[in-house]
Amino acid sequence: MKYALVTGGSRGIGRAVSIKLARMGVPVIINYQSNDTAAEEVLCAIEADGGKAELMKFDVRSREAVENALNAWEAAHQDDYIAYLVNNAGVSRDNVMFMMTDEDWHTVLDVTMDGFFYVTRQLLPKMMMRGHGGRIVNMSSLSGLKGLGGQTNYCAAKSAIIGATRALAQETAARNVTVNAVAPGFIDSDMTKNLPKEELQKMIPMKRFGKPEEVAELVGFLCSDAASYITGEVISINGGML
């Protein structure tokens, strides 16, 4: 059986993606770091909807934690493999650069890039060995495409994930593993709840923030058979912002 793993899957876009993939009939592994209550709520929502899911708690920044969790899962699922990976885990620690701490710089880059590296490297061999291949979707951002003052760390991380997406897509295409990135704009979530929404909406041609479910629909498409010839792409979903 083919499973999906969504990192940072307990809240916001990750929650919506987990629910979407489960509705597509894919058993979902919901990764999270600390919020047990939020993770349980997503699990219950999926099961109440008739889907199948399980929780997997680990910090994506830790190579040891990633390897231990995924090795244990693989040992218990020897006839199954994780064919769909959504690298969604991410955090923001906004500040102008001259006031940014070492911790805020490294936290943002480590969650996005170390998380992508450790989790993807662990799962790639089985994806590439299976005849049916796999799907990898990396969560970037509008900030990674155009930059935004006060977010040097976040923009650096989200730009880096775009470069990694394009390079990895070339490495895995012959093995039927597609690798794409999604770049959301302003989406209603925990990460944007403290932003000046009314002012920011004036910058968006559609005059509103997006919904996590709208991003999840795009991720679901990229994980589907209908997207089997799409790889190495970065797809924006931002209400018309250029």
PDB file of C-alpha atoms in Angstrom:
ATOM      1  CA  MET A   1       0.000   0.000   0.000  1.00  0.00           C
ATOM      2  CA  LYS A   2       1.181   3.499  -0.804  1.00  0.00           C
ATOM      3  CA  TYR A   3       1.142   6.016   2.060  1.00  0.00           C
ATOM      4  CA  ALA A   4       1.561   9.787   2.236  1.00  0.00           C
ATOM      5  CA  LEU A   5       3.711  11.661   4.755  1.00  0.00           C
ATOM      6  CA  VAL A   6       2.919  15.307   5.464  1.00  0.00           C
ATOM      7  CA  THR A   7       5.488  17.095   7.607  1.00  0.00           C
ATOM      8  CA  GLY A   8       4.057  19.840   9.782  1.00  0.00           C
ATOM      9  CA  GLY A   9       0.703  18.202   9.155  1.00  0.00           C
ATOM     10  CA  SER A  10      -1.182  19.212  12.274  1.00  0.00           C
ATOM     11  CA  ARG A  11      -2.107  22.834  11.493  1.00  0.00           C
ATOM     12  CA  GLY A  12      -2.827  25.293   8.700  1.00  0.00           C
ATOM     13  CA  ILE A  13      -1.859  24.199   5.203  1.00  0.00           C
ATOM     14  CA  GLY A  14      -0.428  20.919   6.514  1.00  0.00           C
ATOM     15  CA  ARG A  15      -3.738  20.023   8.140  1.00  0.00           C
ATOM     16  CA  ALA A  16      -5.667  20.815   4.953  1.00  0.00           C
ATOM     17  CA  VAL A  17      -3.226  18.771   2.853  1.00  0.00           C
ATOM     18  CA  SER A  18      -3.498  15.784   5.203  1.00  0.00           C
ATOM     19  CA  ILE A  19      -7.295  15.858   4.971  1.00  0.00           C
ATOM     20  CA  LYS A  20      -7.222  16.268   1.174  1.00  0.00           C
ATOM     21  CA  LEU A  21      -4.888  13.330   0.599  1.00  0.00           C
ATOM     22  CA  ALA A  22      -6.951  11.135   2.913  1.00  0.00           C
ATOM     23  CA  ARG A  23     -10.059  12.014   0.907  1.00  0.00           C
ATOM     24  CA  MET A  24      -8.185  10.871  -2.201  1.00  0.00           C
ATOM     25  CA  GLY A  25      -7.993   7.437  -0.594  1.00  0.00           C
ATOM     26  CA  VAL A  26      -4.352   7.662   0.506  1.00  0.00           C
ATOM     27  CA  PRO A  27      -3.475   6.626   4.085  1.00  0.00           C
ATOM     28  CA  VAL A  28      -1.776   9.655   5.635  1.00  0.00           C
ATOM     29  CA  ILE A  29       1.041   9.874   8.158  1.00  0.00           C
ATOM     30  CA  ILE A  30       0.703  13.185   9.989  1.00  0.00           C
ATOM     31  CA  ASN A  31       4.054  14.434  11.223  1.00  0.00           C
ATOM     32  CA  TYR A  32       4.210  17.093  13.925  1.00  0.00           C
ATOM     33  CA  GLN A  33       6.728  18.304  16.486  1.00  0.00           C
ATOM     34  CA  SER A  34       4.915  19.242  19.693  1.00  0.00           C
ATOM     35  CA  ASN A  35       1.191  20.072  19.504  1.00  0.00           C
ATOM     36  CA  ASP A  36      -0.429  16.757  20.459  1.00  0.00           C
ATOM     37  CA  THR A  37      -3.905  18.266  20.679  1.00  0.00           C
ATOM     38  CA  ALA A  38      -3.837  19.722  17.151  1.00  0.00           C
ATOM     39  CA  ALA A  39      -2.439  16.488  15.722  1.00  0.00           C
ATOM     40  CA  GLU A  40      -5.140  14.407  17.392  1.00  0.00           C
ATOM     41  CA  GLU A  41      -7.792  16.750  16.018  1.00  0.00           C
ATOM     42  CA  VAL A  42      -6.578  16.209  12.447  1.00  0.00           C
ATOM     43  CA  LEU A  43      -6.457  12.461  12.983  1.00  0.00           C
ATOM     44  CA  CYS A  44     -10.013  12.441  14.326  1.00  0.00           C
ATOM     45  CA  ALA A  45     -11.247  14.629  11.448  1.00  0.00           C
ATOM     46  CA  ILE A  46      -9.790  12.245   8.872  1.00  0.00           C
ATOM     47  CA  GLU A  47     -11.154   9.141  10.578  1.00  0.00           C
ATOM     48  CA  ALA A  48     -14.594  10.739  11.004  1.00  0.00           C
ATOM     49  CA  ASP A  49     -14.566  11.357   7.259  1.00  0.00           C
ATOM     50  CA  GLY A  50     -13.850   7.690   6.568  1.00  0.00           C
ATOM     51  CA  GLY A  51     -10.139   8.129   5.865  1.00  0.00           C
ATOM     52  CA  LYS A  52      -7.094   6.425   7.321  1.00  0.00           C
ATOM     53  CA  ALA A  53      -4.299   8.242   9.138  1.00  0.00           C
ATOM     54  CA  GLU A  54      -1.701   7.876  11.845  1.00  0.00           C
ATOM     55  CA  LEU A  55       0.484  10.247  13.827  1.00  0.00           C
ATOM     56  CA  MET A  56       4.279  10.420  13.713  1.00  0.00           C
ATOM     57  CA  LYS A  57       5.894  12.836  16.162  1.00  0.00           C
ATOM     58  CA  PHE A  58       9.433  13.980  15.436  1.00  0.00           C
ATOM     59  CA  ASP A  59      11.482  17.124  14.847  1.00  0.00           C
ATOM     60  CA  VAL A  60      12.377  17.342  11.160  1.00  0.00           C
ATOM     61  CA  ARG A  61      15.598  19.193  12.068  1.00  0.00           C
ATOM     62  CA  SER A  62      17.025  16.110  13.785  1.00  0.00           C
ATOM     63  CA  ARG A  63      18.589  13.477  11.521  1.00  0.00           C
ATOM     64  CA  GLU A  64      18.458  10.933  14.340  1.00  0.00           C
ATOM     65  CA  ALA A  65      14.782  11.612  15.083  1.00  0.00           C
ATOM     66  CA  VAL A  66      13.841  11.388  11.403  1.00  0.00           C
ATOM     67  CA  GLU A  67      15.723   8.142  10.858  1.00  0.00           C
ATOM     68  CA  ASN A  68      14.412   6.516  14.039  1.00  0.00           C
ATOM     69  CA  ALA A  69      10.790   7.368  13.300  1.00  0.00           C
ATOM     70  CA  LEU A  70      10.850   6.337   9.651  1.00  0.00           C
ATOM     71  CA  ASN A  71      12.923   3.193  10.225  1.00  0.00           C
ATOM     72  CA  ALA A  72      10.436   2.081  12.886  1.00  0.00           C
ATOM     73  CA  TRP A  73       7.531   2.746  10.528  1.00  0.00           C
ATOM     74  CA  GLU A  74       9.159   0.825   7.687  1.00  0.00           C
ATOM     75  CA  ALA A  75       9.892  -2.130   9.983  1.00  0.00           C
ATOM     76  CA  ALA A  76       6.198  -2.279  10.874  1.00  0.00           C
ATOM     77  CA  HIS A  77       5.038  -1.845   7.246  1.00  0.00           C
ATOM     78  CA  GLN A  78       7.329  -4.099   5.248  1.00  0.00           C
ATOM     79  CA  ASP A  79       4.849  -4.494   2.387  1.00  0.00           C
ATOM     80  CA  ASP A  80       4.055  -0.768   2.194  1.00  0.00           C
ATOM     81  CA  TYR A  81       6.001   2.364   1.309  1.00  0.00           C
ATOM     82  CA  ILE A  82       5.654   6.126   1.497  1.00  0.00           C
ATOM     83  CA  ALA A  83       4.986   7.168  -2.097  1.00  0.00           C
ATOM     84  CA  TYR A  84       3.760  10.714  -1.429  1.00  0.00           C
ATOM     85  CA  LEU A  85       5.847  13.190   0.533  1.00  0.00           C
ATOM     86  CA  VAL A  86       4.757  16.743   1.275  1.00  0.00           C
ATOM     87  CA  ASN A  87       7.604  18.725   2.854  1.00  0.00           C
ATOM     88  CA  ASN A  88       5.412  21.306   4.522  1.00  0.00           C
ATOM     89  CA  ALA A  89       7.110  21.887   7.895  1.00  0.00           C
ATOM     90  CA  GLY A  90       8.169  25.487   8.273  1.00  0.00           C
ATOM     91  CA  VAL A  91       8.321  28.385  10.723  1.00  0.00           C
ATOM     92  CA  SER A  92       8.771  32.140  10.531  1.00  0.00           C
ATOM     93  CA  ARG A  93      10.854  34.364  12.806  1.00  0.00           C
ATOM     94  CA  ASP A  94      10.493  37.762  11.170  1.00  0.00           C
ATOM     95  CA  ASN A  95      12.803  40.673  11.854  1.00  0.00           C
ATOM     96  CA  VAL A  96      14.989  43.091   9.962  1.00  0.00           C
ATOM     97  CA  MET A  97      18.356  41.509   9.378  1.00  0.00           C
ATOM     98  CA  PHE A  98      20.500  43.789  11.544  1.00  0.00           C
ATOM     99  CA  MET A  99      18.326  42.835  14.533  1.00  0.00           C
ATOM    100  CA  MET A 100      17.981  39.125  13.683  1.00  0.00           C
ATOM    101  CA  THR A 101      19.436  36.644  16.165  1.00  0.00           C
ATOM    102  CA  ASP A 102      21.523  33.619  15.228  1.00  0.00           C
ATOM    103  CA  GLU A 103      18.767  31.418  16.634  1.00  0.00           C
ATOM    104  CA  ASP A 104      16.056  32.984  14.476  1.00  0.00           C
ATOM    105  CA  TRP A 105      18.211  32.662  11.361  1.00  0.00           C
ATOM    106  CA  HIS A 106      19.105  29.012  11.928  1.00  0.00           C
ATOM    107  CA  THR A 107      15.695  27.914  13.188  1.00  0.00           C
ATOM    108  CA  VAL A 108      13.926  29.033  10.016  1.00  0.00           C
ATOM    109  CA  LEU A 109      16.529  27.587   7.631  1.00  0.00           C
ATOM    110  CA  ASP A 110      16.958  24.370   9.594  1.00  0.00           C
ATOM    111  CA  VAL A 111      13.252  23.516   9.738  1.00  0.00           C
ATOM    112  CA  THR A 112      12.786  24.117   6.012  1.00  0.00           C
ATOM    113  CA  MET A 113      16.056  22.852   4.538  1.00  0.00           C
ATOM    114  CA  ASP A 114      17.321  20.272   7.030  1.00  0.00           C
ATOM    115  CA  GLY A 115      13.773  18.965   7.276  1.00  0.00           C
ATOM    116  CA  PHE A 116      13.545  18.639   3.512  1.00  0.00           C
ATOM    117  CA  PHE A 117      16.971  16.982   3.311  1.00  0.00           C
ATOM    118  CA  TYR A 118      16.673  14.449   6.139  1.00  0.00           C
ATOM    119  CA  VAL A 119      13.122  13.300   5.374  1.00  0.00           C
ATOM    120  CA  THR A 120      13.482  13.206   1.591  1.00  0.00           C
ATOM    121  CA  ARG A 121      16.835  11.415   1.655  1.00  0.00           C
ATOM    122  CA  GLN A 122      15.382   8.751   3.930  1.00  0.00           C
ATOM    123  CA  LEU A 123      12.387   8.047   1.683  1.00  0.00           C
ATOM    124  CA  LEU A 124      13.899   8.393  -1.797  1.00  0.00           C
ATOM    125  CA  PRO A 125      15.481   4.932  -2.141  1.00  0.00           C
ATOM    126  CA  LYS A 126      12.195   3.058  -1.793  1.00  0.00           C
ATOM    127  CA  MET A 127      10.366   5.567  -3.974  1.00  0.00           C
ATOM    128  CA  MET A 128      12.896   5.073  -6.766  1.00  0.00           C
ATOM    129  CA  MET A 129      13.038   1.293  -6.415  1.00  0.00           C
ATOM    130  CA  ARG A 130       9.296   0.850  -6.818  1.00  0.00           C
ATOM    131  CA  GLY A 131       7.916   0.683 -10.328  1.00  0.00           C
ATOM    132  CA  HIS A 132       5.149   3.122  -9.475  1.00  0.00           C
ATOM    133  CA  GLY A 133       7.585   5.812  -8.312  1.00  0.00           C
ATOM    134  CA  GLY A 134       6.453   8.627  -6.089  1.00  0.00           C
ATOM    135  CA  ARG A 135       5.473  12.261  -5.671  1.00  0.00           C
ATOM    136  CA  ILE A 136       7.328  14.908  -3.694  1.00  0.00           C
ATOM    137  CA  VAL A 137       5.785  18.330  -3.122  1.00  0.00           C
ATOM    138  CA  ASN A 138       7.831  20.983  -1.347  1.00  0.00           C
ATOM    139  CA  MET A 139       6.170  23.988   0.260  1.00  0.00           C
ATOM    140  CA  SER A 140       7.828  27.223  -0.825  1.00  0.00           C
ATOM    141  CA  SER A 141       6.261  30.686  -0.690  1.00  0.00           C
ATOM    142  CA  LEU A 142       5.654  33.904  -2.559  1.00  0.00           C
ATOM    143  CA  SER A 143       8.406  35.252  -0.291  1.00  0.00           C
ATOM    144  CA  GLY A 144      10.823  32.780  -1.836  1.00  0.00           C
ATOM    145  CA  LEU A 145      10.036  34.085  -5.313  1.00  0.00           C
ATOM    146  CA  LYS A 146      10.084  37.845  -4.824  1.00  0.00           C
ATOM    147  CA  GLY A 147      11.561  38.561  -1.398  1.00  0.00           C
ATOM    148  CA  LEU A 148      10.015  40.551   1.423  1.00  0.00           C
ATOM    149  CA  GLY A 149      11.648  42.948   3.850  1.00  0.00           C
ATOM    150  CA  GLY A 150      11.810  41.688   7.405  1.00  0.00           C
ATOM    151  CA  GLN A 151      11.949  38.076   6.228  1.00  0.00           C
ATOM    152  CA  THR A 152      15.522  37.550   5.073  1.00  0.00           C
ATOM    153  CA  ASN A 153      15.695  34.177   6.820  1.00  0.00           C
ATOM    154  CA  TYR A 154      12.299  32.988   5.591  1.00  0.00           C
ATOM    155  CA  CYS A 155      12.923  34.193   2.025  1.00  0.00           C
ATOM    156  CA  ALA A 156      16.319  32.495   1.992  1.00  0.00           C
ATOM    157  CA  ALA A 157      14.808  29.204   3.124  1.00  0.00           C
ATOM    158  CA  LYS A 158      11.911  29.299   0.676  1.00  0.00           C
ATOM    159  CA  SER A 159      14.185  30.296  -2.223  1.00  0.00           C
ATOM    160  CA  ALA A 160      16.543  27.448  -1.365  1.00  0.00           C
ATOM    161  CA  ILE A 161      13.723  24.912  -1.455  1.00  0.00           C
ATOM    162  CA  ILE A 162      12.951  26.028  -5.013  1.00  0.00           C
ATOM    163  CA  GLY A 163      16.527  25.376  -6.135  1.00  0.00           C
ATOM    164  CA  ALA A 164      16.546  22.009  -4.395  1.00  0.00           C
ATOM    165  CA  THR A 165      13.233  21.100  -6.032  1.00  0.00           C
ATOM    166  CA  ARG A 166      14.524  21.776  -9.537  1.00  0.00           C
ATOM    167  CA  ALA A 167      17.768  19.884  -8.982  1.00  0.00           C
ATOM    168  CA  LEU A 168      16.148  16.848  -7.349  1.00  0.00           C
ATOM    169  CA  ALA A 169      13.528  16.647 -10.098  1.00  0.00           C
ATOM    170  CA  GLN A 170      16.322  16.022 -12.600  1.00  0.00           C
ATOM    171  CA  GLU A 171      17.834  13.295 -10.426  1.00  0.00           C
ATOM    172  CA  THR A 172      14.610  11.338  -9.984  1.00  0.00           C
ATOM    173  CA  ALA A 173      12.637  11.826 -13.206  1.00  0.00           C
ATOM    174  CA  ALA A 174      13.905   8.623 -14.836  1.00  0.00           C
ATOM    175  CA  ARG A 175      12.655   6.655 -11.816  1.00  0.00           C
ATOM    176  CA  ASN A 176       9.119   8.052 -12.088  1.00  0.00           C
ATOM    177  CA  VAL A 177       9.468  10.277  -9.026  1.00  0.00           C
ATOM    178  CA  THR A 178       8.189  13.787  -9.629  1.00  0.00           C
ATOM    179  CA  VAL A 179       9.368  16.723  -7.517  1.00  0.00           C
ATOM    180  CA  ASN A 180       7.490  20.021  -7.535  1.00  0.00           C
ATOM    181  CA  ALA A 181       7.124  23.082  -5.326  1.00  0.00           C
ATOM    182  CA  VAL A 182       4.055  25.071  -4.373  1.00  0.00           C
ATOM    183  CA  ALA A 183       4.458  28.771  -3.591  1.00  0.00           C
ATOM    184  CA  PRO A 184       1.468  30.130  -1.643  1.00  0.00           C
ATOM    185  CA  GLY A 185       0.899  33.832  -1.146  1.00  0.00           C
ATOM    186  CA  PHE A 186      -1.059  35.126   1.842  1.00  0.00           C
ATOM    187  CA  ILE A 187      -3.071  32.214   3.235  1.00  0.00           C
ATOM    188  CA  ASP A 188      -5.309  32.283   6.308  1.00  0.00           C
ATOM    189  CA  SER A 189      -3.299  30.283   8.862  1.00  0.00           C
ATOM    190  CA  ASP A 190      -1.474  30.493  12.180  1.00  0.00           C
ATOM    191  CA  MET A 191       1.541  31.919  10.361  1.00  0.00           C
ATOM    192  CA  THR A 192      -0.410  34.916   9.041  1.00  0.00           C
ATOM    193  CA  LYS A 193      -2.824  35.533  11.915  1.00  0.00           C
ATOM    194  CA  ASN A 194      -0.833  38.493  13.273  1.00  0.00           C
ATOM    195  CA  LEU A 195      -0.380  40.248   9.927  1.00  0.00           C
ATOM    196  CA  PRO A 196      -2.331  43.432   9.046  1.00  0.00           C
ATOM    197  CA  LYS A 197      -4.853  41.570   6.915  1.00  0.00           C
ATOM    198  CA  GLU A 198      -6.948  44.529   5.770  1.00  0.00           C
ATOM    199  CA  GLU A 199      -3.907  46.388   4.474  1.00  0.00           C
ATOM    200  CA  LEU A 200      -2.357  43.350   2.800  1.00  0.00           C
ATOM    201  CA  GLN A 201      -5.574  42.433   1.022  1.00  0.00           C
ATOM    202  CA  LYS A 202      -5.345  45.709  -0.907  1.00  0.00           C
ATOM    203  CA  MET A 203      -2.165  44.370  -2.552  1.00  0.00           C
ATOM    204  CA  ILE A 204      -3.873  41.178  -3.747  1.00  0.00           C
ATOM    205  CA  PRO A 205      -5.784  41.407  -7.042  1.00  0.00           C
ATOM    206  CA  MET A 206      -8.435  39.031  -5.657  1.00  0.00           C
ATOM    207  CA  LYS A 207      -8.707  41.240  -2.521  1.00  0.00           C
ATOM    208  CA  ARG A 208      -8.629  38.321  -0.087  1.00  0.00           C
ATOM    209  CA  PHE A 209      -6.323  35.835   1.595  1.00  0.00           C
ATOM    210  CA  GLY A 210      -6.340  32.310   0.258  1.00  0.00           C
ATOM    211  CA  LYS A 211      -7.659  29.305   2.157  1.00  0.00           C
ATOM    212  CA  PRO A 212      -5.518  26.347   3.241  1.00  0.00           C
ATOM    213  CA  GLU A 213      -7.969  24.093   1.415  1.00  0.00           C
ATOM    214  CA  GLU A 214      -7.204  25.878  -1.871  1.00  0.00           C
ATOM    215  CA  VAL A 215      -3.515  25.122  -1.462  1.00  0.00           C
ATOM    216  CA  ALA A 216      -4.375  21.544  -0.536  1.00  0.00           C
ATOM    217  CA  GLU A 217      -6.287  21.103  -3.805  1.00  0.00           C
ATOM    218  CA  LEU A 218      -3.148  22.037  -5.738  1.00  0.00           C
ATOM    219  CA  VAL A 219      -1.010  19.653  -3.691  1.00  0.00           C
ATOM    220  CA  GLY A 220      -3.554  16.905  -4.239  1.00  0.00           C
ATOM    221  CA  PHE A 221      -3.385  17.439  -7.993  1.00  0.00           C
ATOM    222  CA  LEU A 222       0.418  17.281  -7.998  1.00  0.00           C
ATOM    223  CA  CYS A 223       0.229  13.995  -6.091  1.00  0.00           C
ATOM    224  CA  SER A 224      -2.300  12.512  -8.499  1.00  0.00           C
ATOM    225  CA  ASP A 225      -1.776  10.443 -11.660  1.00  0.00           C
ATOM    226  CA  ALA A 226      -3.052  13.426 -13.650  1.00  0.00           C
ATOM    227  CA  ALA A 227       0.205  15.251 -12.812  1.00  0.00           C
ATOM    228  CA  SER A 228       2.534  12.397 -13.774  1.00  0.00           C
ATOM    229  CA  TYR A 229       4.355  14.458 -16.462  1.00  0.00           C
ATOM    230  CA  ILE A 230       4.849  17.559 -14.315  1.00  0.00           C
ATOM    231  CA  THR A 231       8.171  17.797 -12.493  1.00  0.00           C
ATOM    232  CA  GLY A 232      10.666  20.479 -11.511  1.00  0.00           C
ATOM    233  CA  GLU A 233       7.953  23.141 -11.463  1.00  0.00           C
ATOM    234  CA  VAL A 234       7.149  25.903  -8.992  1.00  0.00           C
ATOM    235  CA  ILE A 235       3.448  26.709  -9.008  1.00  0.00           C
ATOM    236  CA  SER A 236       2.231  29.925  -7.397  1.00  0.00           C
ATOM    237  CA  ILE A 237      -1.125  30.174  -5.669  1.00  0.00           C
ATOM    238  CA  ASN A 238      -1.495  33.767  -4.535  1.00  0.00           C
ATOM    239  CA  GLY A 239      -4.641  35.441  -5.864  1.00  0.00           C
ATOM    240  CA  GLY A 240      -2.852  37.148  -8.747  1.00  0.00           C
ATOM    241  CA  MET A 241       0.158  38.720  -7.047  1.00  0.00           C
ATOM    242  CA  LEU A 242       3.091  38.999  -9.442  1.00  0.00           C
TER     243      LEU A 242
END
